[in-house]
């Protein structure tokens, strides 16, 4: 069970990082026509711990409203969707796998994570939930890649 949970957590975290890199490229392309300056903007500011996901999402969304409002017509709840992706990533990255319960040995595809935020709660992730999160990320990455000068 731990192996499956660890693998799925890793896959989703990696996909969110890829989504962030696509957002970084989009932001950099907006501010810099010069390829070298775009790359420097990404390396020095966007693609590291200097700019966290929430701040980056706000900048990305603002530029998207100005440059590509058709995306917001297609995804009117995009702001919330990006917030949800960030929240899921945080849960998967920071929550402890619950080892205090009796695992159902026949159910090897359900994971329980302990969340500590003002109180302790249990988050349940089954294969369907993992797949839904991955599908959401993948759909948005594909949509955003179409907006790039040179898709990644």
Short mmCIF file of N, CA and C in Angstrom, two decimals:
data_model
loop_
_atom_site.label_atom_id
_atom_site.label_comp_id
_atom_site.label_asym_id
_atom_site.label_seq_id
_atom_site.Cartn_x
_atom_site.Cartn_y
_atom_site.Cartn_z
N UNK A 1 0.82 -1.20 0.00
CA UNK A 1 0.00 0.00 0.00
C UNK A 1 0.86 1.26 0.00
N UNK A 2 1.90 1.25 0.81
CA UNK A 2 2.77 2.43 0.88
C UNK A 2 3.43 2.71 -0.46
N UNK A 3 3.81 1.66 -1.16
CA UNK A 3 4.46 1.84 -2.46
C UNK A 3 3.52 2.49 -3.46
N UNK A 4 2.28 2.01 -3.51
CA UNK A 4 1.29 2.58 -4.43
C UNK A 4 1.02 4.04 -4.08
N UNK A 5 0.83 4.32 -2.81
CA UNK A 5 0.56 5.69 -2.37
C UNK A 5 1.74 6.59 -2.72
N UNK A 6 2.94 6.13 -2.41
CA UNK A 6 4.14 6.91 -2.71
C UNK A 6 4.29 7.18 -4.19
N UNK A 7 4.02 6.18 -5.00
CA UNK A 7 4.13 6.33 -6.46
C UNK A 7 3.12 7.36 -6.96
N UNK A 8 1.87 7.23 -6.55
CA UNK A 8 0.83 8.16 -7.02
C UNK A 8 1.10 9.59 -6.53
N UNK A 9 1.54 9.71 -5.30
CA UNK A 9 1.88 11.04 -4.79
C UNK A 9 2.98 11.66 -5.63
N UNK A 10 4.01 10.87 -5.91
CA UNK A 10 5.13 11.36 -6.71
C UNK A 10 4.72 11.75 -8.11
N UNK A 11 3.87 10.96 -8.73
CA UNK A 11 3.42 11.25 -10.10
C UNK A 11 2.65 12.57 -10.12
N UNK A 12 1.73 12.74 -9.19
CA UNK A 12 0.93 13.97 -9.17
C UNK A 12 1.80 15.18 -8.87
N UNK A 13 2.68 15.08 -7.90
CA UNK A 13 3.56 16.20 -7.57
C UNK A 13 4.40 16.56 -8.79
N UNK A 14 4.92 15.57 -9.49
CA UNK A 14 5.71 15.83 -10.69
C UNK A 14 4.89 16.52 -11.77
N UNK A 15 3.65 16.10 -11.96
CA UNK A 15 2.79 16.71 -12.97
C UNK A 15 2.44 18.16 -12.61
N UNK A 16 2.26 18.44 -11.33
CA UNK A 16 2.00 19.83 -10.92
C UNK A 16 3.24 20.68 -11.18
N UNK A 17 4.42 20.13 -10.93
CA UNK A 17 5.66 20.85 -11.23
C UNK A 17 5.73 21.16 -12.73
N UNK A 18 5.35 20.19 -13.57
CA UNK A 18 5.35 20.43 -15.01
C UNK A 18 4.34 21.52 -15.38
N UNK A 19 3.16 21.49 -14.78
CA UNK A 19 2.16 22.55 -14.99
C UNK A 19 2.76 23.91 -14.62
N UNK A 20 3.46 23.96 -13.50
CA UNK A 20 4.10 25.21 -13.09
C UNK A 20 5.14 25.68 -14.10
N UNK A 21 5.91 24.76 -14.65
CA UNK A 21 6.92 25.16 -15.65
C UNK A 21 6.24 25.74 -16.89
N UNK A 22 5.12 25.18 -17.29
CA UNK A 22 4.38 25.74 -18.43
C UNK A 22 3.89 27.14 -18.09
N UNK A 23 3.40 27.33 -16.87
CA UNK A 23 2.98 28.66 -16.42
C UNK A 23 4.17 29.62 -16.42
N UNK A 24 5.33 29.13 -15.96
CA UNK A 24 6.55 29.96 -15.95
C UNK A 24 6.90 30.45 -17.35
N UNK A 25 6.85 29.55 -18.30
CA UNK A 25 7.20 29.89 -19.68
C UNK A 25 6.22 30.93 -20.22
N UNK A 26 4.93 30.72 -19.95
CA UNK A 26 3.91 31.67 -20.41
C UNK A 26 4.16 33.06 -19.83
N UNK A 27 4.42 33.13 -18.53
CA UNK A 27 4.70 34.41 -17.88
C UNK A 27 5.95 35.05 -18.47
N UNK A 28 7.00 34.27 -18.61
CA UNK A 28 8.27 34.78 -19.15
C UNK A 28 8.09 35.29 -20.57
N UNK A 29 7.31 34.59 -21.39
CA UNK A 29 7.07 35.02 -22.76
C UNK A 29 6.31 36.33 -22.80
N UNK A 30 5.44 36.56 -21.84
CA UNK A 30 4.69 37.81 -21.77
C UNK A 30 5.62 38.99 -21.50
N UNK A 31 6.57 38.79 -20.59
CA UNK A 31 7.44 39.89 -20.19
C UNK A 31 8.69 40.06 -21.04
N UNK A 32 9.15 39.03 -21.73
CA UNK A 32 10.43 39.10 -22.44
C UNK A 32 10.33 38.51 -23.84
N UNK A 33 10.62 39.31 -24.84
CA UNK A 33 10.69 38.79 -26.20
C UNK A 33 12.01 38.08 -26.45
N UNK A 34 13.05 38.55 -25.80
CA UNK A 34 14.37 37.98 -25.97
C UNK A 34 14.47 36.63 -25.25
N UNK A 35 14.89 35.61 -25.98
CA UNK A 35 14.94 34.24 -25.45
C UNK A 35 15.86 34.13 -24.23
N UNK A 36 17.04 34.76 -24.28
CA UNK A 36 17.98 34.70 -23.16
C UNK A 36 17.40 35.33 -21.90
N UNK A 37 16.73 36.46 -22.07
CA UNK A 37 16.12 37.12 -20.91
C UNK A 37 14.95 36.30 -20.36
N UNK A 38 14.20 35.66 -21.25
CA UNK A 38 13.12 34.77 -20.79
C UNK A 38 13.69 33.66 -19.91
N UNK A 39 14.76 33.05 -20.39
CA UNK A 39 15.37 31.95 -19.64
C UNK A 39 15.92 32.44 -18.30
N UNK A 40 16.50 33.63 -18.28
CA UNK A 40 17.00 34.18 -17.02
C UNK A 40 15.86 34.47 -16.05
N UNK A 41 14.77 35.01 -16.57
CA UNK A 41 13.60 35.28 -15.73
C UNK A 41 13.10 33.97 -15.11
N UNK A 42 13.04 32.94 -15.89
CA UNK A 42 12.59 31.64 -15.38
C UNK A 42 13.54 31.11 -14.31
N UNK A 43 14.83 31.10 -14.60
CA UNK A 43 15.81 30.52 -13.68
C UNK A 43 15.96 31.35 -12.40
N UNK A 44 16.00 32.67 -12.55
CA UNK A 44 16.27 33.53 -11.39
C UNK A 44 15.05 33.81 -10.52
N UNK A 45 13.85 33.80 -11.11
CA UNK A 45 12.67 34.23 -10.35
C UNK A 45 11.54 33.21 -10.36
N UNK A 46 11.14 32.76 -11.53
CA UNK A 46 9.90 31.98 -11.64
C UNK A 46 10.01 30.52 -11.22
N UNK A 47 11.04 29.84 -11.66
CA UNK A 47 11.10 28.38 -11.50
C UNK A 47 11.88 27.93 -10.27
N UNK A 48 11.76 28.66 -9.20
CA UNK A 48 12.43 28.27 -7.96
C UNK A 48 11.59 28.71 -6.77
N UNK A 49 12.17 28.62 -5.59
CA UNK A 49 11.41 28.92 -4.37
C UNK A 49 11.15 30.41 -4.16
N UNK A 50 11.68 31.27 -5.02
CA UNK A 50 11.44 32.71 -4.85
C UNK A 50 9.99 33.09 -5.15
N UNK A 51 9.35 32.30 -5.98
CA UNK A 51 7.95 32.59 -6.32
C UNK A 51 7.14 31.31 -6.14
N UNK A 52 6.31 31.31 -5.10
CA UNK A 52 5.54 30.10 -4.82
C UNK A 52 4.32 29.99 -5.74
N UNK A 53 3.73 28.82 -5.73
CA UNK A 53 2.64 28.48 -6.64
C UNK A 53 1.50 29.50 -6.59
N UNK A 54 1.04 29.87 -5.41
CA UNK A 54 -0.10 30.78 -5.29
C UNK A 54 0.16 32.14 -5.93
N UNK A 55 1.33 32.69 -5.70
CA UNK A 55 1.69 33.98 -6.31
C UNK A 55 1.82 33.85 -7.81
N UNK A 56 2.45 32.79 -8.24
CA UNK A 56 2.63 32.54 -9.68
C UNK A 56 1.28 32.38 -10.37
N UNK A 57 0.38 31.67 -9.71
CA UNK A 57 -0.95 31.45 -10.28
C UNK A 57 -1.68 32.77 -10.46
N UNK A 58 -1.55 33.69 -9.50
CA UNK A 58 -2.20 35.00 -9.60
C UNK A 58 -1.66 35.79 -10.79
N UNK A 59 -0.35 35.80 -10.98
CA UNK A 59 0.27 36.51 -12.11
C UNK A 59 -0.17 35.85 -13.42
N UNK A 60 -0.11 34.54 -13.48
CA UNK A 60 -0.50 33.78 -14.66
C UNK A 60 -1.94 34.11 -15.04
N UNK A 61 -2.83 34.06 -14.07
CA UNK A 61 -4.25 34.31 -14.30
C UNK A 61 -4.49 35.74 -14.80
N UNK A 62 -3.80 36.70 -14.21
CA UNK A 62 -3.93 38.10 -14.63
C UNK A 62 -3.52 38.27 -16.10
N UNK A 63 -2.39 37.69 -16.46
CA UNK A 63 -1.92 37.79 -17.85
C UNK A 63 -2.88 37.06 -18.78
N UNK A 64 -3.35 35.92 -18.35
CA UNK A 64 -4.30 35.14 -19.17
C UNK A 64 -5.56 35.95 -19.46
N UNK A 65 -6.07 36.67 -18.45
CA UNK A 65 -7.26 37.51 -18.65
C UNK A 65 -7.02 38.56 -19.73
N UNK A 66 -5.82 39.12 -19.75
CA UNK A 66 -5.50 40.16 -20.73
C UNK A 66 -5.15 39.60 -22.10
N UNK A 67 -4.38 38.55 -22.14
CA UNK A 67 -3.85 38.03 -23.40
C UNK A 67 -4.69 36.94 -24.06
N UNK A 68 -5.32 36.10 -23.25
CA UNK A 68 -6.05 34.95 -23.79
C UNK A 68 -7.38 34.76 -23.07
N UNK A 69 -8.26 35.76 -23.15
CA UNK A 69 -9.54 35.65 -22.44
C UNK A 69 -10.41 34.49 -22.93
N UNK A 70 -10.13 34.01 -24.12
CA UNK A 70 -10.90 32.86 -24.63
C UNK A 70 -10.73 31.62 -23.76
N UNK A 71 -9.59 31.50 -23.11
CA UNK A 71 -9.37 30.37 -22.20
C UNK A 71 -10.32 30.46 -21.01
N UNK A 72 -10.54 31.67 -20.53
CA UNK A 72 -11.44 31.85 -19.39
C UNK A 72 -12.90 31.66 -19.79
N UNK A 73 -13.20 31.86 -21.06
CA UNK A 73 -14.55 31.54 -21.53
C UNK A 73 -14.73 30.02 -21.57
N UNK A 74 -13.69 29.34 -21.99
CA UNK A 74 -13.73 27.87 -22.05
C UNK A 74 -13.71 27.26 -20.64
N UNK A 75 -12.95 27.88 -19.73
CA UNK A 75 -12.81 27.41 -18.35
C UNK A 75 -13.16 28.55 -17.39
N UNK A 76 -14.45 28.87 -17.23
CA UNK A 76 -14.82 30.01 -16.38
C UNK A 76 -14.41 29.84 -14.91
N UNK A 77 -14.20 28.61 -14.48
CA UNK A 77 -13.79 28.35 -13.10
C UNK A 77 -12.30 28.04 -12.99
N UNK A 78 -11.51 28.53 -13.95
CA UNK A 78 -10.09 28.21 -13.99
C UNK A 78 -9.35 28.63 -12.72
N UNK A 79 -9.65 29.79 -12.19
CA UNK A 79 -8.98 30.25 -10.98
C UNK A 79 -9.15 29.24 -9.84
N UNK A 80 -10.37 28.79 -9.65
CA UNK A 80 -10.66 27.79 -8.62
C UNK A 80 -9.98 26.46 -8.93
N UNK A 81 -9.98 26.07 -10.19
CA UNK A 81 -9.36 24.80 -10.58
C UNK A 81 -7.86 24.82 -10.29
N UNK A 82 -7.21 25.94 -10.58
CA UNK A 82 -5.78 26.04 -10.29
C UNK A 82 -5.52 26.06 -8.78
N UNK A 83 -6.41 26.71 -8.03
CA UNK A 83 -6.29 26.67 -6.56
C UNK A 83 -6.44 25.24 -6.04
N UNK A 84 -7.41 24.51 -6.58
CA UNK A 84 -7.64 23.12 -6.15
C UNK A 84 -6.42 22.24 -6.45
N UNK A 85 -5.82 22.44 -7.61
CA UNK A 85 -4.62 21.66 -7.96
C UNK A 85 -3.50 21.96 -6.96
N UNK A 86 -3.30 23.22 -6.64
CA UNK A 86 -2.28 23.58 -5.64
C UNK A 86 -2.58 22.98 -4.28
N UNK A 87 -3.84 22.98 -3.89
CA UNK A 87 -4.24 22.41 -2.59
C UNK A 87 -4.00 20.90 -2.57
N UNK A 88 -4.36 20.22 -3.66
CA UNK A 88 -4.13 18.77 -3.73
C UNK A 88 -2.63 18.46 -3.66
N UNK A 89 -1.84 19.24 -4.37
CA UNK A 89 -0.39 19.04 -4.34
C UNK A 89 0.14 19.19 -2.91
N UNK A 90 -0.34 20.20 -2.21
CA UNK A 90 0.10 20.42 -0.83
C UNK A 90 -0.28 19.27 0.08
N UNK A 91 -1.49 18.77 -0.07
CA UNK A 91 -1.92 17.62 0.73
C UNK A 91 -1.02 16.42 0.45
N UNK A 92 -0.81 16.14 -0.82
CA UNK A 92 -0.01 14.97 -1.18
C UNK A 92 1.45 15.12 -0.78
N UNK A 93 1.95 16.34 -0.79
CA UNK A 93 3.36 16.57 -0.46
C UNK A 93 3.60 16.62 1.04
N UNK A 94 2.63 17.08 1.82
CA UNK A 94 2.89 17.37 3.22
C UNK A 94 2.14 16.51 4.23
N UNK A 95 1.16 15.76 3.80
CA UNK A 95 0.39 14.97 4.75
C UNK A 95 1.04 13.60 4.98
N UNK A 96 0.86 13.11 6.18
CA UNK A 96 1.43 11.85 6.59
C UNK A 96 0.49 10.70 6.23
N UNK A 97 1.06 9.63 5.72
CA UNK A 97 0.23 8.45 5.44
C UNK A 97 -0.28 7.90 6.76
N UNK A 98 -1.57 7.63 6.83
CA UNK A 98 -2.20 7.18 8.07
C UNK A 98 -1.91 5.70 8.29
N UNK A 99 -1.14 5.42 9.33
CA UNK A 99 -0.84 4.02 9.65
C UNK A 99 -1.55 3.60 10.93
N UNK A 100 -2.48 4.43 11.40
CA UNK A 100 -3.17 4.13 12.65
C UNK A 100 -4.43 3.31 12.46
N UNK A 101 -4.84 3.12 11.21
CA UNK A 101 -6.09 2.39 10.97
C UNK A 101 -5.77 0.98 10.50
N UNK A 102 -6.74 0.11 10.60
CA UNK A 102 -6.60 -1.25 10.10
C UNK A 102 -6.82 -1.22 8.60
N UNK A 103 -5.76 -1.50 7.86
CA UNK A 103 -5.86 -1.47 6.40
C UNK A 103 -6.68 -2.65 5.92
N UNK A 104 -7.56 -2.38 4.97
CA UNK A 104 -8.31 -3.45 4.32
C UNK A 104 -7.36 -4.09 3.32
N UNK A 105 -6.94 -5.29 3.62
CA UNK A 105 -5.93 -5.96 2.79
C UNK A 105 -6.41 -6.20 1.36
N UNK A 106 -7.72 -6.28 1.16
CA UNK A 106 -8.24 -6.51 -0.20
C UNK A 106 -8.27 -5.23 -1.02
N UNK A 107 -8.22 -4.08 -0.34
CA UNK A 107 -8.30 -2.79 -1.03
C UNK A 107 -6.92 -2.16 -1.07
N UNK A 108 -6.17 -2.47 -2.10
CA UNK A 108 -4.80 -1.98 -2.20
C UNK A 108 -4.73 -0.65 -2.96
N UNK A 109 -5.88 -0.10 -3.34
CA UNK A 109 -5.88 1.11 -4.15
C UNK A 109 -6.42 2.33 -3.41
N UNK A 110 -6.66 2.21 -2.12
CA UNK A 110 -7.13 3.35 -1.34
C UNK A 110 -6.05 3.74 -0.35
N UNK A 111 -5.80 5.04 -0.29
CA UNK A 111 -4.78 5.57 0.61
C UNK A 111 -5.43 6.58 1.54
N UNK A 112 -4.91 6.66 2.75
CA UNK A 112 -5.42 7.58 3.75
C UNK A 112 -4.26 8.45 4.22
N UNK A 113 -4.46 9.75 4.15
CA UNK A 113 -3.42 10.69 4.56
C UNK A 113 -3.95 11.55 5.70
N UNK A 114 -3.10 11.78 6.70
CA UNK A 114 -3.48 12.61 7.84
C UNK A 114 -3.10 14.05 7.55
N UNK A 115 -4.08 14.90 7.72
CA UNK A 115 -3.89 16.33 7.47
C UNK A 115 -3.98 17.05 8.81
N UNK A 116 -2.99 17.88 9.10
CA UNK A 116 -2.94 18.62 10.35
C UNK A 116 -3.08 20.10 10.03
N UNK A 117 -4.29 20.61 10.16
CA UNK A 117 -4.54 22.03 9.93
C UNK A 117 -5.62 22.46 10.92
N UNK A 118 -5.18 22.99 12.05
CA UNK A 118 -6.05 23.38 13.16
C UNK A 118 -6.70 22.18 13.84
N UNK A 119 -6.77 21.07 13.18
CA UNK A 119 -7.27 19.81 13.73
C UNK A 119 -6.73 18.69 12.84
N UNK A 120 -6.89 17.48 13.28
CA UNK A 120 -6.44 16.35 12.48
C UNK A 120 -7.63 15.81 11.69
N UNK A 121 -7.42 15.63 10.40
CA UNK A 121 -8.46 15.04 9.56
C UNK A 121 -7.81 14.03 8.64
N UNK A 122 -8.62 13.16 8.10
CA UNK A 122 -8.13 12.12 7.21
C UNK A 122 -8.61 12.38 5.79
N UNK A 123 -7.68 12.40 4.85
CA UNK A 123 -7.99 12.53 3.43
C UNK A 123 -7.93 11.14 2.80
N UNK A 124 -8.93 10.81 2.02
CA UNK A 124 -8.98 9.51 1.37
C UNK A 124 -8.73 9.68 -0.13
N UNK A 125 -7.80 8.91 -0.62
CA UNK A 125 -7.47 8.93 -2.04
C UNK A 125 -7.56 7.51 -2.56
N UNK A 126 -8.49 7.29 -3.50
CA UNK A 126 -8.52 6.00 -4.19
C UNK A 126 -7.99 6.21 -5.60
N UNK A 127 -7.92 5.14 -6.36
CA UNK A 127 -7.36 5.23 -7.71
C UNK A 127 -8.15 6.21 -8.58
N UNK A 128 -9.46 6.24 -8.41
CA UNK A 128 -10.28 7.18 -9.19
C UNK A 128 -9.93 8.63 -8.88
N UNK A 129 -9.73 8.93 -7.61
CA UNK A 129 -9.39 10.32 -7.24
C UNK A 129 -8.02 10.69 -7.79
N UNK A 130 -7.05 9.80 -7.67
CA UNK A 130 -5.73 10.06 -8.25
C UNK A 130 -5.86 10.31 -9.76
N UNK A 131 -6.62 9.45 -10.44
CA UNK A 131 -6.78 9.59 -11.89
C UNK A 131 -7.47 10.88 -12.28
N UNK A 132 -8.48 11.30 -11.51
CA UNK A 132 -9.18 12.56 -11.79
C UNK A 132 -8.23 13.75 -11.67
N UNK A 133 -7.40 13.74 -10.63
CA UNK A 133 -6.44 14.83 -10.44
C UNK A 133 -5.46 14.87 -11.61
N UNK A 134 -4.93 13.71 -11.98
CA UNK A 134 -3.98 13.65 -13.10
C UNK A 134 -4.62 14.11 -14.41
N UNK A 135 -5.87 13.71 -14.64
CA UNK A 135 -6.57 14.10 -15.86
C UNK A 135 -6.77 15.61 -15.91
N UNK A 136 -7.14 16.20 -14.78
CA UNK A 136 -7.34 17.65 -14.70
C UNK A 136 -6.04 18.38 -15.03
N UNK A 137 -4.95 17.95 -14.41
CA UNK A 137 -3.65 18.58 -14.65
C UNK A 137 -3.27 18.43 -16.12
N UNK A 138 -3.39 17.24 -16.65
CA UNK A 138 -3.02 16.96 -18.04
C UNK A 138 -3.82 17.82 -19.01
N UNK A 139 -5.13 17.94 -18.78
CA UNK A 139 -5.97 18.76 -19.66
C UNK A 139 -5.53 20.23 -19.65
N UNK A 140 -5.23 20.75 -18.47
CA UNK A 140 -4.82 22.15 -18.39
C UNK A 140 -3.43 22.36 -19.00
N UNK A 141 -2.52 21.43 -18.78
CA UNK A 141 -1.19 21.54 -19.39
C UNK A 141 -1.32 21.60 -20.91
N UNK A 142 -2.12 20.71 -21.48
CA UNK A 142 -2.30 20.69 -22.94
C UNK A 142 -2.90 22.01 -23.43
N UNK A 143 -3.85 22.53 -22.69
CA UNK A 143 -4.50 23.80 -23.07
C UNK A 143 -3.50 24.95 -23.00
N UNK A 144 -2.72 25.00 -21.93
CA UNK A 144 -1.76 26.09 -21.75
C UNK A 144 -0.61 25.99 -22.73
N UNK A 145 -0.20 24.79 -23.08
CA UNK A 145 0.90 24.62 -24.03
C UNK A 145 0.57 25.23 -25.38
N UNK A 146 -0.70 25.23 -25.74
CA UNK A 146 -1.11 25.82 -27.02
C UNK A 146 -0.87 27.33 -27.06
N UNK A 147 -0.73 27.94 -25.89
CA UNK A 147 -0.54 29.39 -25.81
C UNK A 147 0.92 29.80 -25.91
N UNK A 148 1.81 28.83 -25.85
CA UNK A 148 3.24 29.13 -25.83
C UNK A 148 3.78 29.37 -27.24
N UNK A 149 4.83 30.19 -27.30
CA UNK A 149 5.49 30.45 -28.59
C UNK A 149 6.00 29.13 -29.17
N UNK A 150 6.69 28.38 -28.34
CA UNK A 150 7.20 27.07 -28.73
C UNK A 150 6.78 26.09 -27.63
N UNK A 151 5.74 25.27 -27.86
CA UNK A 151 5.27 24.37 -26.80
C UNK A 151 6.37 23.45 -26.28
N UNK A 152 6.27 23.13 -24.98
CA UNK A 152 7.22 22.21 -24.36
C UNK A 152 6.65 20.81 -24.37
#
